[in-house]
Amino acid sequence: KQEVTQIPAALSVPEGENLVLNCSFTDSAIYNLQWFRQDPGKGLTSLLLIQSSQREQTSGRLNASLDKSSGRSTLYIAASQPGDSATYLCAVRPSNFGNEKLTFGTGTRLTIIP
Amino acid sequence: AAGVIQSPRHLIKEKRETATLKCYPIPRHDTVYWYQQGPGQDPQFLISFYEKMQSDKGSIPDRFSAQQFSDYHSELNMSSLELGDSALYFCASSSRDRGPNQPQHFGDGTRLSIL
């Protein structure tokens, strides 16, 4: 059974700093990994999707990397801003045919201190 | 760009009542997924549909059922509601015909509260 872990559970950093969020998964048989952002009581906003054949994806100040063999992904946020405060979730999609469900990590609650 | 639309946004029910949650996927998306997120927990997959057929099933209670209609919208029907059903219910959609590496796009969710 796939298990996804995110460490730390919570992180506070001053505005302007660069930061890294970690995601690890136990089963490397995945199609892709998605990073999401969730504001309190709100829906999930897809930030980046990185395919199993890719090493990294970039979107603006965000950069996601994937090391499938070691079961790890990182989300790098550059020049953090107060508006980046949210919970960040990673989710993996298994590679076996017909299995489409995402397995989520428990999230990292990020607070950017102005 | 159009997003996934869920209705209602909030729903309050009492124990043993029934509820119906609706989801309208992004236009031209053929696959719909339902997830349940309890307080302080990560989303858990319930069920998915592709071209109106159930494509995958997760930890969905027997009291719940779902279907996808010809216009691709989906409904999650919940009966004999229990206190533990209080959660945020998300619908997501994707386009399977474009390949397996399409992101799932999520709606804002329906917050169901059972009194």
mmCIF file of C-alpha atoms in Angstrom, chain B residues 1 3 5 22-23 34 36 41-42 54 58 78 80 83 87 89 91 95 103-106 108 110-113:
data_model
loop_
_atom_site.group_PDB
_atom_site.id
_atom_site.type_symbol
_atom_site.label_atom_id
_atom_site.label_comp_id
_atom_site.label_asym_id
_atom_site.label_seq_id
_atom_site.Cartn_x
_atom_site.Cartn_y
_atom_site.Cartn_z
ATOM 1 C CA ALA B 1 -10.555 29.264 -17.585
ATOM 2 C CA GLY B 3 -12.923 25.171 -13.290
ATOM 3 C CA ILE B 5 -17.929 23.401 -10.082
ATOM 4 C CA LYS B 22 -23.098 17.557 -7.437
ATOM 5 C CA CYS B 23 -19.990 18.041 -9.531
ATOM 6 C CA TRP B 34 -14.528 12.054 -5.586
ATOM 7 C CA GLN B 36 -13.328 12.964 1.217
ATOM 8 C CA GLN B 41 -6.730 14.872 7.476
ATOM 9 C CA ASP B 42 -5.505 14.398 3.950
ATOM 10 C CA GLN B 54 -17.075 3.456 -12.688
ATOM 11 C CA GLY B 58 -11.630 3.415 -2.935
ATOM 12 C CA MET B 78 -25.161 9.679 0.646
ATOM 13 C CA SER B 80 -28.154 7.144 6.509
ATOM 14 C CA LEU B 83 -21.637 12.089 12.432
ATOM 15 C CA ALA B 87 -16.088 16.358 6.007
ATOM 16 C CA TYR B 89 -15.998 16.462 -0.187
ATOM 17 C CA CYS B 91 -14.624 16.494 -6.866
ATOM 18 C CA SER B 95 -9.010 14.248 -19.424
ATOM 19 C CA PRO B 103 -3.329 16.629 -13.679
ATOM 20 C CA GLN B 104 -6.468 16.256 -11.654
ATOM 21 C CA HIS B 105 -8.136 19.618 -11.176
ATOM 22 C CA PHE B 106 -10.127 20.034 -7.990
ATOM 23 C CA ASP B 108 -13.662 24.086 -4.038
ATOM 24 C CA THR B 110 -18.755 20.782 -0.464
ATOM 25 C CA ARG B 111 -18.547 21.101 3.299
ATOM 26 C CA LEU B 112 -20.984 18.624 4.803
ATOM 27 C CA SER B 113 -21.862 18.984 8.456
#
